Amino acid sequence: MRSRIAGKKRSRTGIILMAVLAFIWLLASLYPLWMIFSATFSADSTNMSTALVPDDFTNGWSKVVEAFTALNLGTTLRDTLIFTLIAIAGMALTSSLAAYEFTFFEFPGKKFLFAILMGSMMLPLVLYVVPLYRQVFNMGLADSYLGVALPLMVSPLSVFILMQFMEDLPRSFIEAAQVDGAGHFRIFFLIVVPMLRNGLITATVLLALSVWGAFLWPSLVTGQEVQALSVAIANMFNPNFYVDPRVRFAAMLIAMIPPLLVYILFQRHVIKGVAMSGVKG
Amino acid sequence: MSTDLKPITGRASQRSRNAPAPTRRLPLKTRLVRSLPIYIGLAPFFVLLIVFVGAPMVYGLAMSFTDWSVSSRSTLHFVGLENYLYILSGEGLGSTRFLKSLLNLSVYVPITVAIGLGVSLGLALIVHNLPRRFQSFLRSGFFVPTAIPLFLCVGIWLWLMDSDNGLVASSLAKLGIGVDVNWVNTAGWAIALIIFIDIWHSVGFNFVIFSTGMQEISEDLYEAADLDGANVFQKMMRITIPMMEPIIFFVITYSLISALQVYDIPQILTSGSDPNSVGGPNQVMLFPVMEMVRNVRIGGEAALGRAAAEGVILMVIIIAVTFIMFKLRRKKV
C-alpha cells in the first residue's frame, strides 16, 4: 500500500517535470515571434532586443507602410501569390487525377508507374536544380509565373496523400456510376472530386506552405518580371543593403501572415497531412 | 451516410460477380486499349514529372561530362571525367571550396539529425504522457515554427543571435557560451548556428509524425503493462519505442536526406554581393548546394558542367545514405 502511494507521488512529480519541459519548448517556439512583433511596434528610442511589449503602434504602423512603399512589398506579395496559386491549381488537377487512376483502377504498367512515383518522392529538387534552371530558361519560361510554378506543382507527395484519402471513399459509388454508364472522367469530376474535399484541402495547404517558403528555386528563376517574397526578404539580410531594422521586421511580419493564417485556419489538415507523409515509413 | 450506402454496395458487388471475366485474362493489346482513359488521366502528372524532374536529371548527368558553360552551348565538348577530377582534385578555388563544403556537410549532417531526432522524440514521449487536453494544444504550438517559412526563421534568428545585442546570443554569453563570438563568421560556431535554426524550424514536423504515431499505439498494451506494474520509463522503453520503430526509421532517413540538401539557412546568412563571399570567411558555413549555385552565378568555362557534376556527387551521396538506411533496417527486422 505504502509503496503504491510513493509510486504515484513519484509519477506525479515526473509528470510535472515533463510538463515544465514541454512548456519550455512551447515558449522557445512562440516567444521569438512575439519578439519580432513587439520590436516592430516599438518606438525608435526603444532597445529592440528588450522590447518585451509593443509600446508605439503608430510608429510600428509607419514601418509597415514604409515596408510596402520603399521595399515594393505589394508587387512581391502579388507575384508570390500568383505563382503559388498556379502551382496549387496545377498540383490539384494533375495529382488528384493520377491518384484517382492509381487508387481505383488496374492497368498494365501500374506497378512500374507507381514505383516511379514513389522513387521520385526520394529525389529532391536540389539534385537537378541547375539543369532544370537551364531547361526552363531554354523553354523561354525564365522569370515568368509559369516558369516558377511548373516545377513546383510536380508533387508526388500530394499524389500519395490524395491516394490515402481516396482509399477511404466507398468504391461502390464508382462501381454504381460505371454500371449507370457514366464516363471515366465524368465519375472523377462529378463523384470523386466532390467527396475529396478534405484530401484536396490537405494537399493544397501543404503545397501552399512549401511554395510560399521556397527559396532556392525562386532565387534562380525569378528576376525583373516576377519577384518572389523569399528572395526579396533574404536580400534585406544582406549587410551591404541598409534597411531600418523595424521596416525589415515589419516586412517579415507581413510575409509571415499568410502562412500563419493558413496554418491556423487549416491546422487539422496540416497536422493530418504531415502525419500522413510519415506513414511512408 | 455510410449506412444508406450499404444496399448499393451489395447490389454492385453482385453485379460485378455476374460480369465478364476480369480484364487481366484479355490479351495485352485489348487491355491497353481499354485502359486508354486511365493513361489519359495519368498523363498530365507524368508529363510534368518527365519534363521537370526526369529530363533535367538525365540532362544534368549527361552535361556533367561536358564543358557546359552559360554562354557556350554551341561549342559543347565532351570532357569525360574532367569536371569530377577537377572538383575533387583539391587544386583551384572551385575545388577547395567544394571539398570544404563536403567537410562541413560531414560535420553538420550527423549532429543536426541526432539532435533533431533526440529533441522531437523526447518531446513526443513527454507529451504522450501528459493529459489529453494538453496534447493537442502543445502540438499546435510546437508546429508553429515549422509553418513559418525557413527564410523568415533565418531572419528571426539572425537578429536573436546578433553578436552585439542579440537577445539569445547575449543571454548565452552571460552563461559563458560564445562570449564575444560572431556566430555567423566563426568556424564551428557558424555550423552550430545553422543546427540551431534547423532544429527550431524542423522539430515541429518530426514531433507531429512521432506524436500522431504514438496515439495509434493500442491502449491495451499500456493497460497490460500497468497490471504488470511497469513504470512510465519502462513503458516508454518496452512499448512506445519498439512500436515506433518504423516511424523512427522514416524520420531518420527523411532528416538525413533533407540535411544533406542544406541550403537556405547558410545561403541567407552569408549572402552578399560577391558570389565568392557565400559561405562566409574561410567557408565556415559553405555547403555543396551553395557551391553549385555559385558556379551558376559566376559563370566561366565549364561552370555549369562542374555544377552538374557536383549535383551528381550529391545525388550519389543521398542515394548511398538511403540505401544504407534501408539495409540497416532490413538487418534489424
Coordinates of C-alpha atoms in Angstrom, one line a residue:
Chain A
M1 CA 0.0 0.0 0.0
R2 CA 2.7 2.4 1.1
S3 CA 4.9 1.7 -1.9
R4 CA 1.9 2.3 -4.3
I5 CA 1.3 5.7 -2.9
A6 CA 5.0 6.6 -3.1
G7 CA 5.0 5.4 -6.7
K8 CA 2.0 7.6 -7.6
K9 CA 3.7 10.6 -6.0
R10 CA 6.9 9.9 -8.0
S11 CA 5.0 9.7 -11.2
R12 CA 3.1 12.9 -10.4
T13 CA 6.4 14.9 -9.9
G14 CA 7.6 13.2 -13.1
I15 CA 4.6 14.5 -14.9
I16 CA 5.0 18.0 -13.6
L17 CA 8.7 17.9 -14.6
M18 CA 7.7 16.7 -18.1
A19 CA 5.0 19.4 -18.4
V20 CA 7.6 22.0 -17.5
L21 CA 10.0 20.8 -20.2
A22 CA 7.2 20.8 -22.8
F23 CA 6.2 24.3 -21.9
I24 CA 9.8 25.5 -22.1
W25 CA 9.9 24.2 -25.7
L26 CA 6.5 25.8 -26.4
L27 CA 7.9 29.1 -25.1
A28 CA 11.0 28.7 -27.3
S29 CA 8.7 28.1 -30.3
L30 CA 6.4 31.0 -29.8
Y31 CA 8.4 33.7 -28.0
P32 CA 10.7 34.7 -30.9
L33 CA 7.6 35.5 -33.0
W34 CA 6.3 37.7 -30.2
M35 CA 9.7 39.4 -30.0
I36 CA 9.5 40.3 -33.7
F37 CA 6.0 41.7 -33.3
S38 CA 6.8 43.8 -30.2
A39 CA 10.1 45.1 -31.7
T40 CA 8.3 46.2 -34.8
F41 CA 5.6 48.1 -32.9
S42 CA 8.1 49.9 -30.6
A43 CA 9.3 53.5 -30.5
D44 CA 12.5 54.2 -32.4
S45 CA 14.1 55.1 -29.0
T46 CA 13.3 51.6 -27.5
N47 CA 16.0 49.0 -27.5
M48 CA 14.5 46.4 -29.8
S49 CA 16.1 43.4 -28.0
T50 CA 14.4 44.3 -24.8
A51 CA 11.1 45.4 -26.2
L52 CA 9.0 42.9 -24.4
V53 CA 5.7 44.6 -25.1
P54 CA 4.8 46.8 -28.1
D55 CA 4.9 50.4 -26.9
D56 CA 4.3 52.5 -30.1
F57 CA 1.7 51.3 -32.5
T58 CA 1.7 54.4 -34.7
N59 CA 5.5 54.1 -35.2
G60 CA 5.1 50.4 -36.0
W61 CA 2.3 51.2 -38.5
S62 CA 4.5 53.7 -40.3
K63 CA 7.1 51.0 -40.6
V64 CA 4.6 48.7 -42.1
V65 CA 3.6 51.4 -44.6
E66 CA 7.3 52.0 -45.4
A67 CA 7.8 48.3 -46.0
F68 CA 5.1 48.5 -48.7
T69 CA 6.3 51.7 -50.3
A70 CA 10.1 51.6 -50.0
L71 CA 10.6 47.8 -50.4
N72 CA 7.9 47.4 -53.0
L73 CA 6.4 44.6 -50.9
G74 CA 3.0 44.9 -52.7
T75 CA 4.3 43.7 -56.0
T76 CA 6.3 40.9 -54.4
L77 CA 3.3 39.7 -52.4
R78 CA 1.2 39.8 -55.6
D79 CA 3.7 37.9 -57.6
T80 CA 4.3 35.3 -54.9
L81 CA 0.5 34.8 -54.5
I82 CA 0.1 34.3 -58.3
F83 CA 2.8 31.7 -58.7
T84 CA 1.6 29.9 -55.5
L85 CA -1.9 29.8 -56.9
I86 CA -0.8 28.5 -60.3
A87 CA 1.3 25.8 -58.6
I88 CA -1.7 24.8 -56.4
A89 CA -4.1 24.6 -59.3
G90 CA -1.7 22.5 -61.4
M91 CA -1.0 20.2 -58.5
A92 CA -4.7 19.8 -57.6
L93 CA -5.6 18.8 -61.1
T94 CA -2.7 16.6 -62.0
S95 CA -2.2 14.9 -58.7
S96 CA -5.8 14.1 -58.0
L97 CA -6.2 12.6 -61.5
A98 CA -3.1 10.5 -61.0
A99 CA -4.3 9.5 -57.5
Y100 CA -7.7 8.5 -58.9
E101 CA -6.2 6.2 -61.5
F102 CA -3.8 4.6 -59.1
T103 CA -6.4 4.1 -56.4
F104 CA -9.4 2.7 -58.3
F105 CA -8.1 1.0 -61.4
E106 CA -5.9 -1.8 -62.6
F107 CA -4.0 -1.3 -65.8
P108 CA -0.9 -2.7 -67.5
G109 CA 2.3 -1.0 -66.2
K110 CA 0.7 0.1 -62.9
K111 CA 3.4 -1.3 -60.7
F112 CA 6.1 0.3 -62.8
L113 CA 4.5 3.8 -62.8
F114 CA 3.8 3.5 -59.1
A115 CA 7.5 2.7 -58.5
I116 CA 8.5 5.8 -60.5
L117 CA 6.1 7.9 -58.4
M118 CA 7.5 6.6 -55.1
G119 CA 11.0 6.8 -56.3
S120 CA 10.6 10.5 -57.4
M121 CA 9.5 11.3 -53.8
M122 CA 13.0 10.5 -52.8
L123 CA 14.6 12.8 -55.3
P124 CA 14.9 16.4 -54.0
L125 CA 14.9 19.4 -56.3
V126 CA 18.4 20.4 -55.4
L127 CA 19.9 17.4 -57.3
Y128 CA 18.7 18.6 -60.6
V129 CA 18.1 22.3 -60.0
V130 CA 21.0 23.6 -62.2
P131 CA 19.9 21.6 -65.4
L132 CA 16.3 22.4 -64.5
Y133 CA 17.1 26.1 -64.5
R134 CA 18.8 25.9 -67.9
Q135 CA 15.9 23.9 -69.3
V136 CA 13.3 26.3 -68.1
F137 CA 15.5 29.1 -69.4
N138 CA 15.7 27.4 -72.8
M139 CA 12.0 26.9 -72.9
G140 CA 11.7 30.7 -72.6
L141 CA 10.0 30.4 -69.2
A142 CA 12.6 32.0 -67.0
D143 CA 11.3 35.0 -65.0
S144 CA 7.7 34.1 -65.7
Y145 CA 4.9 33.0 -63.4
L146 CA 4.6 29.6 -65.2
G147 CA 8.4 29.1 -65.1
V148 CA 8.4 29.4 -61.3
A149 CA 5.2 27.4 -60.8
L150 CA 5.5 24.5 -63.2
P151 CA 8.4 22.6 -61.4
L152 CA 6.8 23.4 -58.0
M153 CA 3.5 21.8 -59.0
V154 CA 5.0 18.4 -59.6
S155 CA 4.3 16.9 -56.2
P156 CA 4.5 13.1 -55.8
L157 CA 3.8 13.6 -52.1
S158 CA 0.4 15.2 -53.0
V159 CA -0.5 12.1 -55.1
F160 CA 0.5 9.9 -52.2
I161 CA -1.7 12.0 -49.7
L162 CA -4.7 12.1 -52.1
M163 CA -4.4 8.3 -52.6
Q164 CA -4.8 7.8 -48.9
F165 CA -7.9 10.0 -48.8
M166 CA -9.3 8.2 -51.8
E167 CA -8.9 4.8 -50.3
D168 CA -11.4 5.8 -47.6
L169 CA -14.0 6.6 -50.3
P170 CA -16.6 4.0 -50.9
R171 CA -15.8 2.1 -54.1
S172 CA -19.4 1.3 -54.5
F173 CA -20.0 4.8 -55.7
I174 CA -17.7 4.3 -58.6
E175 CA -19.0 0.9 -59.4
A176 CA -22.6 2.1 -59.4
A177 CA -21.7 5.0 -61.6
Q178 CA -19.9 2.7 -64.0
V179 CA -22.9 0.5 -64.2
D180 CA -25.1 3.5 -64.9
G181 CA -22.8 4.2 -67.8
A182 CA -21.0 7.3 -66.6
G183 CA -17.7 8.0 -68.3
H184 CA -14.3 7.7 -66.7
F185 CA -13.7 11.4 -66.3
R186 CA -17.3 12.2 -65.5
I187 CA -17.0 9.9 -62.5
F188 CA -13.9 11.7 -61.5
F189 CA -15.2 15.2 -61.7
L190 CA -18.8 14.6 -60.5
I191 CA -18.3 11.9 -57.9
V192 CA -14.7 11.7 -56.7
V193 CA -13.7 15.3 -56.6
P194 CA -16.7 16.5 -54.5
M195 CA -16.0 13.8 -52.0
L196 CA -12.4 14.6 -51.9
R197 CA -12.7 17.9 -50.2
N198 CA -10.6 17.2 -47.2
G199 CA -7.9 15.5 -49.2
L200 CA -7.7 18.4 -51.6
I201 CA -7.5 20.9 -48.7
T202 CA -4.7 18.9 -47.1
A203 CA -2.6 18.6 -50.2
T204 CA -3.3 22.3 -51.1
V205 CA -2.4 23.7 -47.7
L206 CA 0.9 21.6 -47.5
L207 CA 1.9 22.7 -51.0
A208 CA 1.0 26.4 -50.3
L209 CA 3.2 26.4 -47.3
S210 CA 6.1 24.9 -49.1
V211 CA 5.8 27.1 -52.2
W212 CA 5.4 30.2 -50.1
G213 CA 8.6 29.3 -48.3
A214 CA 10.6 28.1 -51.3
F215 CA 13.8 30.0 -51.7
L216 CA 16.4 28.1 -53.9
W217 CA 14.2 27.7 -57.0
P218 CA 12.7 31.2 -57.0
S219 CA 16.2 32.7 -56.3
L220 CA 17.4 31.1 -59.6
V221 CA 14.4 31.6 -61.8
T222 CA 12.9 34.9 -60.8
G223 CA 14.2 38.3 -61.7
Q224 CA 12.7 41.5 -63.0
E225 CA 9.2 40.4 -64.1
V226 CA 8.4 38.1 -61.3
Q227 CA 9.6 38.8 -57.7
A228 CA 9.5 36.2 -55.0
L229 CA 8.9 37.2 -51.4
S230 CA 11.5 34.8 -50.1
V231 CA 14.2 36.4 -52.3
A232 CA 13.2 39.9 -51.5
I233 CA 13.2 39.2 -47.7
A234 CA 16.5 37.4 -47.9
N235 CA 18.0 40.3 -49.8
M236 CA 17.2 42.5 -46.8
F237 CA 19.6 40.5 -44.6
N238 CA 22.5 41.4 -47.0
P239 CA 24.8 43.5 -44.9
N240 CA 25.6 45.7 -47.9
F241 CA 22.0 46.8 -48.1
Y242 CA 20.8 49.0 -45.2
V243 CA 17.2 48.8 -44.2
D244 CA 15.8 50.3 -41.0
P245 CA 15.5 47.2 -38.8
R246 CA 11.9 47.9 -37.9
V247 CA 11.0 48.2 -41.5
R248 CA 12.7 44.8 -42.1
F249 CA 10.8 43.3 -39.2
A250 CA 7.6 44.8 -40.5
A251 CA 8.2 43.1 -43.9
M252 CA 8.9 39.8 -42.1
L253 CA 5.7 40.1 -40.2
I254 CA 3.7 40.7 -43.4
A255 CA 5.4 37.8 -45.1
M256 CA 4.5 35.6 -42.1
I257 CA 0.8 36.4 -42.0
P258 CA -0.3 34.2 -45.0
P259 CA 1.4 31.0 -43.9
L260 CA 0.4 31.5 -40.2
L261 CA -3.2 32.3 -41.2
V262 CA -3.3 29.2 -43.4
Y263 CA -1.9 27.1 -40.6
I264 CA -4.3 28.5 -38.0
L265 CA -7.4 28.0 -40.3
F266 CA -6.4 24.6 -41.6
Q267 CA -4.5 23.3 -38.6
R268 CA -6.3 19.9 -38.6
H269 CA -5.5 19.4 -42.2
V270 CA -1.8 20.4 -41.9
I271 CA -1.3 18.1 -39.0
K272 CA -3.0 15.2 -40.8
G273 CA -1.0 15.8 -43.9
V274 CA 2.3 15.8 -42.1
A275 CA 1.3 12.7 -40.2
M276 CA 0.4 11.0 -43.5
S277 CA 3.7 11.8 -45.0
G278 CA 5.2 9.9 -42.1
V279 CA 3.1 6.8 -42.9
K280 CA 5.5 6.1 -45.8
G281 CA 7.9 4.5 -43.3
Chain B
M1 CA -24.4 8.3 -44.5
S2 CA -22.5 5.1 -44.8
T3 CA -25.5 3.1 -43.6
D4 CA -27.5 4.4 -46.6
L5 CA -24.9 3.1 -48.9
K6 CA -24.9 -0.5 -47.9
P7 CA -27.6 -1.7 -50.2
I8 CA -25.8 -0.1 -53.1
T9 CA -22.6 -1.9 -52.2
G10 CA -24.4 -5.2 -52.1
R11 CA -26.0 -4.7 -55.4
A12 CA -22.9 -3.5 -57.1
S13 CA -20.8 -6.4 -55.9
Q14 CA -23.5 -8.9 -57.0
R15 CA -23.5 -7.3 -60.5
S16 CA -19.7 -7.5 -60.8
R17 CA -19.8 -11.1 -59.9
N18 CA -22.0 -11.7 -62.9
A19 CA -19.9 -9.5 -65.0
P20 CA -17.5 -11.0 -67.7
A21 CA -14.1 -12.4 -66.6
P22 CA -11.6 -9.9 -65.2
T23 CA -9.7 -7.8 -67.8
R24 CA -6.5 -9.5 -66.7
R25 CA -7.2 -12.5 -68.9
L26 CA -7.7 -10.5 -72.1
P27 CA -4.7 -10.0 -74.4
L28 CA -2.4 -7.2 -73.6
K29 CA -3.5 -5.1 -76.6
T30 CA -7.1 -5.1 -75.6
R31 CA -6.1 -4.3 -72.0
L32 CA -4.0 -1.4 -73.3
V33 CA -6.9 -0.1 -75.4
R34 CA -9.4 -0.5 -72.6
S35 CA -7.0 1.4 -70.3
L36 CA -6.7 4.3 -72.6
P37 CA -8.8 6.7 -70.4
I38 CA -6.6 5.7 -67.4
Y39 CA -3.4 6.6 -69.3
I40 CA -5.0 9.9 -70.3
G41 CA -5.7 10.6 -66.6
L42 CA -2.2 9.8 -65.6
A43 CA -0.7 11.8 -68.5
P44 CA -0.7 15.3 -67.0
F45 CA 1.1 14.3 -63.9
F46 CA 3.6 12.1 -65.6
V47 CA 4.3 14.5 -68.4
L48 CA 5.2 17.2 -65.8
L49 CA 7.3 14.6 -63.9
I50 CA 9.2 13.7 -67.0
V51 CA 9.7 17.3 -68.2
F52 CA 10.6 18.9 -64.9
V53 CA 12.2 16.1 -63.0
G54 CA 13.2 13.2 -65.3
A55 CA 14.6 15.2 -68.1
P56 CA 16.7 17.7 -66.0
M57 CA 18.1 14.7 -64.2
V58 CA 19.3 13.0 -67.3
Y59 CA 20.3 16.3 -68.8
G60 CA 22.4 17.1 -65.8
L61 CA 24.0 13.7 -65.7
A62 CA 24.9 13.9 -69.4
M63 CA 26.2 17.5 -69.1
S64 CA 28.4 16.8 -66.1
F65 CA 30.7 15.1 -68.7
T66 CA 31.0 18.2 -70.8
D67 CA 32.5 21.7 -70.6
W68 CA 29.0 23.2 -70.3
S69 CA 29.0 26.9 -69.6
V70 CA 26.5 29.6 -69.5
S71 CA 27.5 31.0 -72.9
S72 CA 28.9 28.2 -74.9
R73 CA 26.0 25.9 -75.8
S74 CA 27.0 25.9 -79.5
T75 CA 30.5 24.6 -78.8
L76 CA 29.9 21.9 -76.3
H77 CA 32.8 19.4 -75.8
F78 CA 32.8 16.1 -74.2
V79 CA 35.5 16.2 -71.5
G80 CA 35.0 12.8 -69.8
L81 CA 35.6 12.8 -66.1
E82 CA 37.4 16.2 -66.1
N83 CA 34.8 18.1 -64.1
Y84 CA 34.7 15.4 -61.5
L85 CA 38.5 15.2 -61.3
Y86 CA 38.7 19.0 -61.1
I87 CA 36.3 19.4 -58.2
L88 CA 37.7 16.6 -56.3
S89 CA 41.4 17.4 -57.0
G90 CA 41.9 19.9 -54.3
E91 CA 43.6 22.3 -56.7
G92 CA 42.0 25.6 -57.6
L93 CA 39.3 27.7 -55.9
G94 CA 36.3 25.8 -57.2
S95 CA 37.8 22.5 -55.9
T96 CA 39.0 23.7 -52.5
R97 CA 35.6 25.3 -51.9
F98 CA 33.7 22.2 -52.9
L99 CA 35.9 19.9 -50.7
K100 CA 35.4 22.3 -47.8
S101 CA 31.6 22.2 -48.4
L102 CA 31.7 18.4 -48.2
L103 CA 33.7 18.6 -45.0
N104 CA 31.2 21.0 -43.4
L105 CA 28.4 18.7 -44.5
S106 CA 30.0 15.7 -42.8
V107 CA 30.1 17.6 -39.6
Y108 CA 26.7 19.2 -39.9
V109 CA 24.5 16.2 -41.0
P110 CA 25.1 13.7 -38.2
I111 CA 24.9 16.4 -35.5
T112 CA 21.7 18.0 -36.7
V113 CA 20.0 14.7 -37.4
A114 CA 20.9 13.3 -34.0
I115 CA 19.9 16.4 -32.0
G116 CA 16.7 16.9 -34.1
L117 CA 15.7 13.3 -33.5
G118 CA 16.5 13.5 -29.8
V119 CA 14.6 16.7 -29.2
S120 CA 11.5 15.7 -31.3
L121 CA 11.3 12.1 -30.0
G122 CA 11.9 13.4 -26.4
L123 CA 9.2 15.9 -26.7
A124 CA 6.8 13.4 -28.2
L125 CA 7.4 10.9 -25.4
I126 CA 6.9 13.7 -22.9
V127 CA 3.7 14.9 -24.4
H128 CA 2.4 11.4 -24.8
N129 CA 2.4 11.1 -21.0
L130 CA 0.7 14.3 -20.4
P131 CA -3.1 14.7 -20.0
R132 CA -5.0 14.6 -23.3
R133 CA -6.2 18.2 -23.1
F134 CA -2.6 19.5 -23.2
Q135 CA -1.6 17.3 -26.1
S136 CA -3.3 19.0 -29.0
F137 CA -2.6 22.4 -27.5
L138 CA 1.1 21.7 -27.3
R139 CA 1.2 20.1 -30.7
S140 CA -0.4 23.2 -32.3
G141 CA 2.2 25.4 -30.6
F142 CA 5.2 23.1 -31.5
F143 CA 4.3 23.2 -35.2
V144 CA 4.2 27.0 -35.5
P145 CA 8.0 27.3 -36.3
T146 CA 7.6 24.7 -39.0
A147 CA 4.6 26.5 -40.5
I148 CA 6.8 29.7 -40.8
P149 CA 8.9 29.7 -44.0
L150 CA 12.5 28.9 -43.4
F151 CA 13.7 32.2 -44.8
L152 CA 11.8 34.0 -42.1
C153 CA 13.2 31.7 -39.4
V154 CA 16.7 32.7 -40.6
G155 CA 15.7 36.4 -40.3
I156 CA 14.4 35.9 -36.8
W157 CA 17.5 34.0 -35.5
L158 CA 19.9 36.3 -37.3
W159 CA 18.6 39.0 -35.1
L160 CA 18.4 37.0 -31.9
M161 CA 21.9 35.7 -32.4
D162 CA 23.4 39.0 -33.3
S163 CA 26.8 39.2 -31.6
D164 CA 26.3 42.8 -30.4
N165 CA 22.9 42.9 -28.9
G166 CA 21.0 39.7 -29.9
L167 CA 18.8 38.5 -27.1
V168 CA 19.7 34.9 -27.3
A169 CA 23.4 35.4 -28.1
S170 CA 23.8 37.8 -25.2
S171 CA 21.9 35.5 -22.8
L172 CA 24.2 32.6 -23.9
A173 CA 27.2 34.8 -23.4
K174 CA 26.1 35.5 -19.8
L175 CA 26.1 31.7 -19.3
G176 CA 29.7 31.7 -20.7
I177 CA 28.7 30.2 -24.1
G178 CA 30.1 32.0 -27.1
V179 CA 31.4 35.1 -25.3
D180 CA 32.4 37.8 -28.0
V181 CA 31.8 35.3 -30.7
N182 CA 30.4 36.4 -34.1
W183 CA 28.3 33.3 -34.7
V184 CA 28.0 33.8 -38.4
N185 CA 31.7 34.3 -39.2
T186 CA 33.4 32.0 -36.7
A187 CA 34.4 28.4 -37.6
G188 CA 32.5 25.9 -35.6
W189 CA 30.0 28.4 -34.2
A190 CA 28.7 29.0 -37.7
I191 CA 27.7 25.4 -38.1
A192 CA 26.2 25.4 -34.6
L193 CA 24.1 28.4 -35.6
I194 CA 22.7 26.6 -38.6
I195 CA 22.0 23.5 -36.5
F196 CA 20.2 25.8 -34.0
I197 CA 18.0 27.3 -36.7
D198 CA 17.3 24.0 -38.4
I199 CA 16.3 22.3 -35.1
W200 CA 14.0 25.2 -34.2
H201 CA 12.3 25.0 -37.6
S202 CA 12.1 21.2 -38.1
V203 CA 11.4 19.8 -34.6
G204 CA 7.6 20.6 -35.1
F205 CA 7.5 18.5 -38.2
N206 CA 9.1 15.4 -36.7
F207 CA 7.2 15.9 -33.5
V208 CA 3.8 15.7 -35.3
I209 CA 4.9 12.5 -37.0
F210 CA 6.0 10.9 -33.8
S211 CA 3.2 12.2 -31.7
T212 CA 0.4 11.0 -34.1
G213 CA 2.2 7.7 -34.4
M214 CA 2.2 7.2 -30.6
Q215 CA -1.5 7.9 -30.5
E216 CA -2.1 4.9 -32.8
I217 CA -0.5 2.5 -30.3
S218 CA -3.2 0.4 -28.7
E219 CA -4.1 1.3 -25.1
D220 CA -4.4 -2.4 -24.3
L221 CA -0.6 -2.7 -24.4
Y222 CA -0.2 0.0 -21.7
E223 CA -3.0 -1.4 -19.6
A224 CA -1.3 -4.8 -19.7
A225 CA 1.9 -3.2 -18.6
D226 CA 0.2 -1.4 -15.8
L227 CA -1.1 -4.7 -14.5
D228 CA 2.5 -6.0 -14.5
G229 CA 3.5 -2.9 -12.5
A230 CA 5.6 -1.3 -15.2
N231 CA 6.6 2.4 -14.6
V232 CA 6.5 5.2 -17.1
F233 CA 10.0 4.8 -18.1
Q234 CA 9.7 1.0 -18.6
K235 CA 6.5 1.5 -20.7
M236 CA 8.5 4.0 -22.9
M237 CA 11.4 1.7 -23.5
R238 CA 9.4 -1.6 -23.8
I239 CA 6.3 -0.4 -25.6
T240 CA 6.4 3.1 -27.1
I241 CA 9.8 3.0 -28.7
P242 CA 9.6 -0.5 -30.2
M243 CA 6.2 0.2 -31.6
M244 CA 7.5 3.4 -33.1
E245 CA 10.5 1.7 -34.7
P246 CA 9.3 2.1 -38.4
I247 CA 8.3 5.7 -37.9
I248 CA 11.7 6.5 -36.2
F249 CA 13.4 4.9 -39.2
F250 CA 11.4 7.0 -41.6
V251 CA 12.2 10.2 -39.7
I252 CA 15.9 9.5 -39.6
T253 CA 16.0 8.7 -43.3
Y254 CA 14.0 11.8 -44.2
S255 CA 16.1 14.0 -41.9
L256 CA 19.3 12.7 -43.4
I257 CA 18.1 13.4 -46.9
S258 CA 16.9 16.9 -46.1
A259 CA 20.1 17.7 -44.0
L260 CA 22.3 16.7 -47.0
Q261 CA 20.5 19.4 -49.1
V262 CA 21.1 22.2 -46.6
Y263 CA 21.0 25.5 -48.5
D264 CA 18.5 28.2 -47.4
I265 CA 19.9 28.9 -43.9
P266 CA 23.6 29.2 -44.7
Q267 CA 22.9 30.9 -48.0
I268 CA 20.8 33.6 -46.5
L269 CA 23.1 34.1 -43.5
T270 CA 26.1 34.7 -45.7
S271 CA 24.8 36.1 -49.0
G272 CA 26.5 39.3 -50.1
S273 CA 27.1 41.0 -53.4
D274 CA 30.2 38.9 -54.1
P275 CA 29.3 35.3 -55.0
N276 CA 32.7 34.2 -53.6
S277 CA 31.8 35.5 -50.2
V278 CA 28.9 33.0 -49.9
G279 CA 29.7 30.5 -47.2
G280 CA 31.4 33.2 -45.0
P281 CA 35.1 33.9 -44.4
N282 CA 37.1 30.7 -44.8
Q283 CA 33.9 29.0 -46.0
V284 CA 32.9 28.3 -42.4
M285 CA 29.3 27.6 -43.5
L286 CA 29.7 26.6 -47.1
F287 CA 27.7 23.6 -48.3
P288 CA 27.5 21.7 -51.6
V289 CA 24.3 23.1 -52.9
M290 CA 25.6 26.7 -52.3
E291 CA 28.7 25.8 -54.3
M292 CA 26.5 24.5 -57.2
V293 CA 24.6 27.8 -57.2
R294 CA 27.8 29.8 -57.0
N295 CA 29.1 28.1 -60.1
V296 CA 25.9 29.1 -61.9
R297 CA 26.2 32.7 -60.8
I298 CA 29.9 33.3 -61.6
G299 CA 29.7 31.5 -65.0
G300 CA 33.0 31.0 -66.7
E301 CA 34.4 28.0 -68.5
A302 CA 32.7 24.7 -67.7
A303 CA 30.9 26.3 -64.7
L304 CA 27.6 24.6 -65.4
G305 CA 29.3 21.3 -66.2
R306 CA 31.0 21.5 -62.8
A307 CA 27.8 22.4 -61.1
A308 CA 26.1 19.4 -62.7
A309 CA 28.9 17.2 -61.6
E310 CA 28.5 18.5 -58.0
G311 CA 24.8 17.7 -58.3
V312 CA 25.6 14.2 -59.4
I313 CA 28.1 13.7 -56.5
L314 CA 25.4 14.9 -54.0
M315 CA 22.9 12.6 -55.6
V316 CA 25.3 9.6 -55.2
I317 CA 25.7 10.5 -51.5
I318 CA 21.9 10.8 -51.0
I319 CA 21.2 7.5 -52.8
A320 CA 24.0 5.8 -50.8
V321 CA 22.7 7.1 -47.5
T322 CA 19.2 6.0 -48.3
F323 CA 20.4 2.6 -49.4
I324 CA 22.5 2.1 -46.2
M325 CA 19.5 3.1 -44.1
F326 CA 17.3 0.5 -45.8
K327 CA 20.0 -2.2 -45.5
L328 CA 20.3 -1.4 -41.8
R329 CA 16.6 -1.6 -41.3
R330 CA 16.3 -5.0 -43.1
K331 CA 19.1 -6.4 -40.9
K332 CA 17.3 -5.3 -37.8
V333 CA 13.9 -6.7 -38.7

